[in-house]
Amino acid sequence: MSYRNKTYVAFASENIHLYRLMEAWRENDNIDFDFYDAHDLFVSRDTSKPETIKRNLRERMKNAKQVVLIGTHEAKKKGGDGNSFLAYEVAVMMEFNLPVVIANHDGDKNVDKNFIPSPLLNVDYYTLSVAFSPKIIKFALDNYAVFYPSSANTGPHYYEQKIYDRL
C-alpha cells in the first residue's frame, strides 16, 4: 500500500498533460490507482518568486515518501540543466534519498536513459523504470518504493515482462 504514502510527481512543465492523466486515473472508479499527491501541499502561484517556489517544492518533497518522475525527453533535458525547477526537484529527491519510479511516457518497459535526468545517472542512483501505466506504477510504488531503503542496489533498473504479465 505504498501508493497511499505521499507521492511526489515530478515532470517537465511541457508534460503537465501526463500529470493530469495520472490525476484522472486516480479519480476514475474503474481504474485501481491512487496516490496522495504531495502537490496538494504548499501551493505556489505562477507569480511567486523562484525562491518561494523552490522553498515550497522542498517542503512538498520533505513530506513525500516516494517520487514518480514522468520520463520524457523534456524531463531528461530539464532535469539535468541545473537551472530549471525540475533540476532543483531532482537534486532535492537525491538529497532526501527518495525512491524514484521513472514512468516512461512512451510505454517503454525498459530503462531508457533518454528519459532519465543525468544527475540520477551520473551518481548511479537506484531508480526503477516502468511503462507509463497505472497498474505497473502502482505495483512499483507497492514494491520497489517499500524496499528501497533497505536495498543496496544502484543504478537504473526495470521489471521483466513476467511482472507485467501478472498484472
PDB file of C-alpha atoms in Angstrom:
ATOM      1  CA  MET A   1       0.000   0.000   0.000  1.00  0.00           C
ATOM      2  CA  SER A   2       2.953   2.284  -0.571  1.00  0.00           C
ATOM      3  CA  TYR A   3       0.958   4.176  -3.154  1.00  0.00           C
ATOM      4  CA  ARG A   4      -1.075   5.556  -0.265  1.00  0.00           C
ATOM      5  CA  ASN A   5       2.030   7.339   1.022  1.00  0.00           C
ATOM      6  CA  LYS A   6       2.561  10.860  -0.137  1.00  0.00           C
ATOM      7  CA  THR A   7       3.840  10.621  -3.662  1.00  0.00           C
ATOM      8  CA  TYR A   8       5.644  13.471  -5.336  1.00  0.00           C
ATOM      9  CA  VAL A   9       5.079  13.524  -9.082  1.00  0.00           C
ATOM     10  CA  ALA A  10       7.906  15.309 -10.914  1.00  0.00           C
ATOM     11  CA  PHE A  11       7.654  16.274 -14.566  1.00  0.00           C
ATOM     12  CA  ALA A  12       8.770  18.847 -17.106  1.00  0.00           C
ATOM     13  CA  SER A  13       6.209  21.618 -17.487  1.00  0.00           C
ATOM     14  CA  GLU A  14       5.683  20.630 -21.133  1.00  0.00           C
ATOM     15  CA  ASN A  15       4.389  17.286 -19.866  1.00  0.00           C
ATOM     16  CA  ILE A  16       1.698  18.552 -17.499  1.00  0.00           C
ATOM     17  CA  HIS A  17      -0.917  16.704 -19.594  1.00  0.00           C
ATOM     18  CA  LEU A  18       0.648  13.410 -18.433  1.00  0.00           C
ATOM     19  CA  TYR A  19       0.398  14.522 -14.809  1.00  0.00           C
ATOM     20  CA  ARG A  20      -3.259  15.438 -15.420  1.00  0.00           C
ATOM     21  CA  LEU A  21      -3.766  11.937 -16.843  1.00  0.00           C
ATOM     22  CA  MET A  22      -2.417  10.445 -13.604  1.00  0.00           C
ATOM     23  CA  GLU A  23      -4.902  12.587 -11.681  1.00  0.00           C
ATOM     24  CA  ALA A  24      -7.689  11.310 -13.972  1.00  0.00           C
ATOM     25  CA  TRP A  25      -6.639   7.697 -13.273  1.00  0.00           C
ATOM     26  CA  ARG A  26      -6.899   8.435  -9.566  1.00  0.00           C
ATOM     27  CA  GLU A  27     -10.385   9.903  -9.940  1.00  0.00           C
ATOM     28  CA  ASN A  28     -11.705   7.098 -12.170  1.00  0.00           C
ATOM     29  CA  ASP A  29     -13.601   4.463 -10.164  1.00  0.00           C
ATOM     30  CA  ASN A  30     -12.834   1.851 -12.846  1.00  0.00           C
ATOM     31  CA  ILE A  31      -9.061   2.195 -12.501  1.00  0.00           C
ATOM     32  CA  ASP A  32      -7.349   0.845  -9.382  1.00  0.00           C
ATOM     33  CA  PHE A  33      -4.851   3.632  -8.930  1.00  0.00           C
ATOM     34  CA  ASP A  34      -4.432   6.063  -6.093  1.00  0.00           C
ATOM     35  CA  PHE A  35      -1.798   8.267  -4.595  1.00  0.00           C
ATOM     36  CA  TYR A  36      -1.664  11.065  -2.076  1.00  0.00           C
ATOM     37  CA  ASP A  37      -0.364  13.884  -4.145  1.00  0.00           C
ATOM     38  CA  ALA A  38       2.332  15.975  -2.492  1.00  0.00           C
ATOM     39  CA  HIS A  39       1.463  18.739  -4.973  1.00  0.00           C
ATOM     40  CA  ASP A  40      -1.579  19.489  -2.841  1.00  0.00           C
ATOM     41  CA  LEU A  41       0.759  20.860  -0.160  1.00  0.00           C
ATOM     42  CA  PHE A  42       2.372  24.283  -0.117  1.00  0.00           C
ATOM     43  CA  VAL A  43       0.782  25.612  -3.273  1.00  0.00           C
ATOM     44  CA  SER A  44       2.732  28.245  -5.192  1.00  0.00           C
ATOM     45  CA  ARG A  45       1.321  30.729  -7.642  1.00  0.00           C
ATOM     46  CA  ASP A  46       2.782  31.342 -11.077  1.00  0.00           C
ATOM     47  CA  THR A  47       3.617  34.848  -9.866  1.00  0.00           C
ATOM     48  CA  SER A  48       5.638  33.581  -6.908  1.00  0.00           C
ATOM     49  CA  LYS A  49       9.344  34.363  -6.831  1.00  0.00           C
ATOM     50  CA  PRO A  50      11.669  31.478  -7.775  1.00  0.00           C
ATOM     51  CA  GLU A  51      12.992  31.330  -4.214  1.00  0.00           C
ATOM     52  CA  THR A  52       9.445  30.948  -2.889  1.00  0.00           C
ATOM     53  CA  ILE A  53       8.625  28.241  -5.419  1.00  0.00           C
ATOM     54  CA  LYS A  54      11.810  26.328  -4.557  1.00  0.00           C
ATOM     55  CA  ARG A  55      11.067  26.615  -0.831  1.00  0.00           C
ATOM     56  CA  ASN A  56       7.559  25.222  -1.421  1.00  0.00           C
ATOM     57  CA  LEU A  57       8.893  22.437  -3.657  1.00  0.00           C
ATOM     58  CA  ARG A  58      11.315  21.476  -0.905  1.00  0.00           C
ATOM     59  CA  GLU A  59       8.524  21.412   1.701  1.00  0.00           C
ATOM     60  CA  ARG A  60       6.373  19.226  -0.554  1.00  0.00           C
ATOM     61  CA  MET A  61       9.240  16.818  -1.104  1.00  0.00           C
ATOM     62  CA  LYS A  62      10.040  16.788   2.615  1.00  0.00           C
ATOM     63  CA  ASN A  63       6.538  15.352   3.128  1.00  0.00           C
ATOM     64  CA  ALA A  64       6.835  12.807   0.293  1.00  0.00           C
ATOM     65  CA  LYS A  65       7.892   9.186   0.750  1.00  0.00           C
ATOM     66  CA  GLN A  66       8.429   8.424  -2.937  1.00  0.00           C
ATOM     67  CA  VAL A  67       8.684  10.081  -6.334  1.00  0.00           C
ATOM     68  CA  VAL A  68       7.195   9.289  -9.716  1.00  0.00           C
ATOM     69  CA  LEU A  69       9.207  11.082 -12.379  1.00  0.00           C
ATOM     70  CA  ILE A  70       7.403  11.165 -15.708  1.00  0.00           C
ATOM     71  CA  GLY A  71      10.150  10.091 -18.098  1.00  0.00           C
ATOM     72  CA  THR A  72      10.319  12.131 -21.295  1.00  0.00           C
ATOM     73  CA  HIS A  73      12.966  13.832 -23.414  1.00  0.00           C
ATOM     74  CA  GLU A  74      11.949  17.138 -21.805  1.00  0.00           C
ATOM     75  CA  ALA A  75      12.388  15.659 -18.303  1.00  0.00           C
ATOM     76  CA  LYS A  76      15.847  14.405 -19.260  1.00  0.00           C
ATOM     77  CA  LYS A  77      16.837  17.826 -20.586  1.00  0.00           C
ATOM     78  CA  LYS A  78      15.348  19.996 -17.830  1.00  0.00           C
ATOM     79  CA  GLY A  79      16.218  17.602 -15.003  1.00  0.00           C
ATOM     80  CA  GLY A  80      19.874  17.947 -15.891  1.00  0.00           C
ATOM     81  CA  ASP A  81      20.114  21.587 -16.898  1.00  0.00           C
ATOM     82  CA  GLY A  82      20.982  22.854 -13.391  1.00  0.00           C
ATOM     83  CA  ASN A  83      18.611  25.826 -13.718  1.00  0.00           C
ATOM     84  CA  SER A  84      15.025  24.634 -14.025  1.00  0.00           C
ATOM     85  CA  PHE A  85      12.635  23.784 -11.236  1.00  0.00           C
ATOM     86  CA  LEU A  86      12.811  20.152 -12.350  1.00  0.00           C
ATOM     87  CA  ALA A  87      16.613  20.212 -11.916  1.00  0.00           C
ATOM     88  CA  TYR A  88      16.026  21.542  -8.408  1.00  0.00           C
ATOM     89  CA  GLU A  89      13.492  18.772  -7.735  1.00  0.00           C
ATOM     90  CA  VAL A  90      15.949  16.111  -8.939  1.00  0.00           C
ATOM     91  CA  ALA A  91      18.643  17.499  -6.626  1.00  0.00           C
ATOM     92  CA  VAL A  92      16.249  17.503  -3.657  1.00  0.00           C
ATOM     93  CA  MET A  93      14.919  13.972  -4.308  1.00  0.00           C
ATOM     94  CA  MET A  94      18.537  12.770  -4.297  1.00  0.00           C
ATOM     95  CA  GLU A  95      19.346  14.791  -1.168  1.00  0.00           C
ATOM     96  CA  PHE A  96      16.354  13.212   0.623  1.00  0.00           C
ATOM     97  CA  ASN A  97      17.263   9.770  -0.774  1.00  0.00           C
ATOM     98  CA  LEU A  98      13.727   9.179  -2.053  1.00  0.00           C
ATOM     99  CA  PRO A  99      12.841   6.157  -4.194  1.00  0.00           C
ATOM    100  CA  VAL A 100      12.278   7.320  -7.789  1.00  0.00           C
ATOM    101  CA  VAL A 101       9.988   5.488 -10.211  1.00  0.00           C
ATOM    102  CA  ILE A 102      10.640   6.636 -13.782  1.00  0.00           C
ATOM    103  CA  ALA A 103       7.347   6.291 -15.697  1.00  0.00           C
ATOM    104  CA  ASN A 104       8.320   6.166 -19.370  1.00  0.00           C
ATOM    105  CA  HIS A 105       5.751   8.244 -21.230  1.00  0.00           C
ATOM    106  CA  ASP A 106       6.024   6.142 -24.409  1.00  0.00           C
ATOM    107  CA  GLY A 107       5.169   2.872 -22.661  1.00  0.00           C
ATOM    108  CA  ASP A 108       8.734   1.575 -22.778  1.00  0.00           C
ATOM    109  CA  LYS A 109       9.161  -1.117 -20.109  1.00  0.00           C
ATOM    110  CA  ASN A 110      12.956  -0.953 -20.077  1.00  0.00           C
ATOM    111  CA  VAL A 111      15.473   1.550 -18.815  1.00  0.00           C
ATOM    112  CA  ASP A 112      15.550   4.404 -21.309  1.00  0.00           C
ATOM    113  CA  LYS A 113      18.444   6.699 -20.468  1.00  0.00           C
ATOM    114  CA  ASN A 114      16.979   9.245 -22.882  1.00  0.00           C
ATOM    115  CA  PHE A 115      14.277   9.915 -20.267  1.00  0.00           C
ATOM    116  CA  ILE A 116      16.347   9.901 -17.058  1.00  0.00           C
ATOM    117  CA  PRO A 117      17.956  13.188 -15.941  1.00  0.00           C
ATOM    118  CA  SER A 118      21.748  12.971 -15.988  1.00  0.00           C
ATOM    119  CA  PRO A 119      22.271  13.760 -12.260  1.00  0.00           C
ATOM    120  CA  LEU A 120      20.500  10.474 -11.432  1.00  0.00           C
ATOM    121  CA  LEU A 121      22.598   8.567 -13.973  1.00  0.00           C
ATOM    122  CA  ASN A 122      25.871  10.260 -13.037  1.00  0.00           C
ATOM    123  CA  VAL A 123      25.766   9.035  -9.440  1.00  0.00           C
ATOM    124  CA  ASP A 124      24.266   5.641 -10.289  1.00  0.00           C
ATOM    125  CA  TYR A 125      21.146   6.478  -8.257  1.00  0.00           C
ATOM    126  CA  TYR A 126      18.889   3.466  -7.726  1.00  0.00           C
ATOM    127  CA  THR A 127      15.780   4.096  -9.868  1.00  0.00           C
ATOM    128  CA  LEU A 128      13.117   1.855 -11.349  1.00  0.00           C
ATOM    129  CA  SER A 129      11.857   2.434 -14.898  1.00  0.00           C
ATOM    130  CA  VAL A 130       8.334   1.313 -15.795  1.00  0.00           C
ATOM    131  CA  ALA A 131       5.810   1.968 -18.541  1.00  0.00           C
ATOM    132  CA  PHE A 132       3.512   4.956 -18.022  1.00  0.00           C
ATOM    133  CA  SER A 133       0.536   2.831 -16.958  1.00  0.00           C
ATOM    134  CA  PRO A 134      -1.462   2.832 -13.695  1.00  0.00           C
ATOM    135  CA  LYS A 135      -1.066  -0.875 -12.861  1.00  0.00           C
ATOM    136  CA  ILE A 136       2.710  -1.019 -13.106  1.00  0.00           C
ATOM    137  CA  ILE A 137       3.218   2.366 -11.437  1.00  0.00           C
ATOM    138  CA  LYS A 138       1.055   1.182  -8.529  1.00  0.00           C
ATOM    139  CA  PHE A 139       2.984  -2.105  -8.410  1.00  0.00           C
ATOM    140  CA  ALA A 140       6.292  -0.230  -8.347  1.00  0.00           C
ATOM    141  CA  LEU A 141       5.129   2.043  -5.538  1.00  0.00           C
ATOM    142  CA  ASP A 142       3.938  -1.002  -3.561  1.00  0.00           C
ATOM    143  CA  ASN A 143       7.136  -2.986  -4.084  1.00  0.00           C
ATOM    144  CA  TYR A 144      10.215  -1.046  -5.162  1.00  0.00           C
ATOM    145  CA  ALA A 145       9.475   2.015  -3.039  1.00  0.00           C
ATOM    146  CA  VAL A 146       8.817  -0.054   0.094  1.00  0.00           C
ATOM    147  CA  PHE A 147      12.097  -1.970  -0.152  1.00  0.00           C
ATOM    148  CA  TYR A 148      14.187   0.930  -1.440  1.00  0.00           C
ATOM    149  CA  PRO A 149      15.546   1.999   1.985  1.00  0.00           C
ATOM    150  CA  SER A 150      16.949  -1.463   2.741  1.00  0.00           C
ATOM    151  CA  SER A 151      18.270  -2.144  -0.756  1.00  0.00           C
ATOM    152  CA  ALA A 152      21.936  -1.983  -1.722  1.00  0.00           C
ATOM    153  CA  ASN A 153      21.052  -1.715  -5.433  1.00  0.00           C
ATOM    154  CA  THR A 154      22.470   1.089  -7.510  1.00  0.00           C
ATOM    155  CA  GLY A 155      21.711   2.464 -10.952  1.00  0.00           C
ATOM    156  CA  PRO A 156      18.617   2.199 -13.112  1.00  0.00           C
ATOM    157  CA  HIS A 157      16.522  -0.998 -13.017  1.00  0.00           C
ATOM    158  CA  TYR A 158      13.357  -2.276 -14.687  1.00  0.00           C
ATOM    159  CA  TYR A 159      10.841  -5.086 -14.271  1.00  0.00           C
ATOM    160  CA  GLU A 160      10.949  -8.092 -16.554  1.00  0.00           C
ATOM    161  CA  GLN A 161       7.949  -8.797 -18.802  1.00  0.00           C
ATOM    162  CA  LYS A 162       6.681 -11.535 -16.441  1.00  0.00           C
ATOM    163  CA  ILE A 163       5.819  -8.866 -13.855  1.00  0.00           C
ATOM    164  CA  TYR A 164       3.680  -7.006 -16.411  1.00  0.00           C
ATOM    165  CA  ASP A 165       2.058 -10.303 -17.429  1.00  0.00           C
ATOM    166  CA  ARG A 166       0.907 -10.948 -13.857  1.00  0.00           C
ATOM    167  CA  LEU A 167      -0.789  -7.576 -13.504  1.00  0.00           C
TER     168      LEU A 167
END
